[in-house]
XYZ file of C-alpha atoms in Angstrom:
75
model
C 13.842 9.272 29.894
C 13.106 12.110 27.463
C 12.422 15.518 28.988
C 8.804 16.466 29.581
C 7.324 19.134 27.291
C 7.094 22.623 28.777
C 3.889 23.425 30.620
C 2.013 26.568 29.593
C -0.680 28.151 31.721
C -3.292 30.023 29.707
C -4.928 33.227 30.876
C -8.735 33.225 31.020
C -10.185 33.571 27.505
C -7.033 32.304 25.744
C -7.255 29.273 23.454
C -4.702 26.934 21.953
C -4.415 25.632 18.405
C -3.249 22.119 17.579
C -1.893 21.240 14.127
C -1.908 17.673 12.815
C 0.342 16.594 9.956
C -0.320 13.500 7.841
C 2.473 11.804 5.899
C 1.835 9.476 2.955
C 4.515 7.021 1.844
C 4.557 5.425 -1.598
C 6.814 2.447 -2.261
C 8.110 1.879 -5.757
C 10.157 -1.048 -6.933
C 13.133 -1.153 -9.212
C 12.091 -1.833 -12.787
C 12.568 -5.344 -14.011
C 11.213 -7.663 -16.606
C 7.884 -9.397 -16.315
C 4.242 -8.527 -15.784
C 4.793 -6.663 -12.494
C 7.336 -4.214 -13.912
C 6.222 -0.778 -12.664
C 3.089 -2.087 -10.904
C 2.202 -1.727 -7.220
C 2.073 -4.844 -5.036
C -1.241 -6.671 -5.365
C -3.262 -9.170 -7.386
C -3.894 -8.704 -11.111
C -5.923 -10.683 -13.638
C -3.981 -12.612 -16.259
C -5.287 -11.049 -19.494
C -4.503 -14.222 -21.463
C -6.105 -16.777 -19.100
C -9.017 -15.877 -16.770
C -8.343 -18.946 -14.605
C -4.937 -17.517 -13.594
C -3.769 -14.319 -11.911
C -0.556 -12.513 -11.043
C 0.599 -11.681 -7.529
C 2.996 -8.729 -7.656
C 5.237 -8.454 -4.598
C 8.410 -6.408 -4.337
C 8.524 -5.928 -8.098
C 8.502 -9.692 -8.700
C 5.834 -11.585 -10.636
C 4.237 -14.713 -9.177
C 1.638 -16.503 -11.311
C -1.099 -18.427 -9.527
C -4.065 -20.499 -10.659
C -7.652 -20.188 -9.492
C -9.448 -23.180 -7.978
C -10.864 -25.630 -10.504
C -13.957 -24.230 -12.194
C -13.361 -20.636 -11.062
C -11.946 -17.527 -12.721
C -10.221 -14.437 -11.352
C -12.548 -11.473 -10.720
C -11.063 -8.051 -9.842
C -13.899 -7.406 -7.393
């Protein structure tokens, strides 16, 4: 088991300060050919055909089609 943190007893009137640190991680993918080159993972409209869209995952491009009679909408 890891050791317990030291215990500090405060004198009357003393206060403590706690600091919180937030870390943000951004994942980038190796450049490659195709629509998803340099793009973050996610869904993107196909600019040439509104009934299709691109799914970018791990720097790879996957093209998908919308259901019959529907088009891709970014919202």
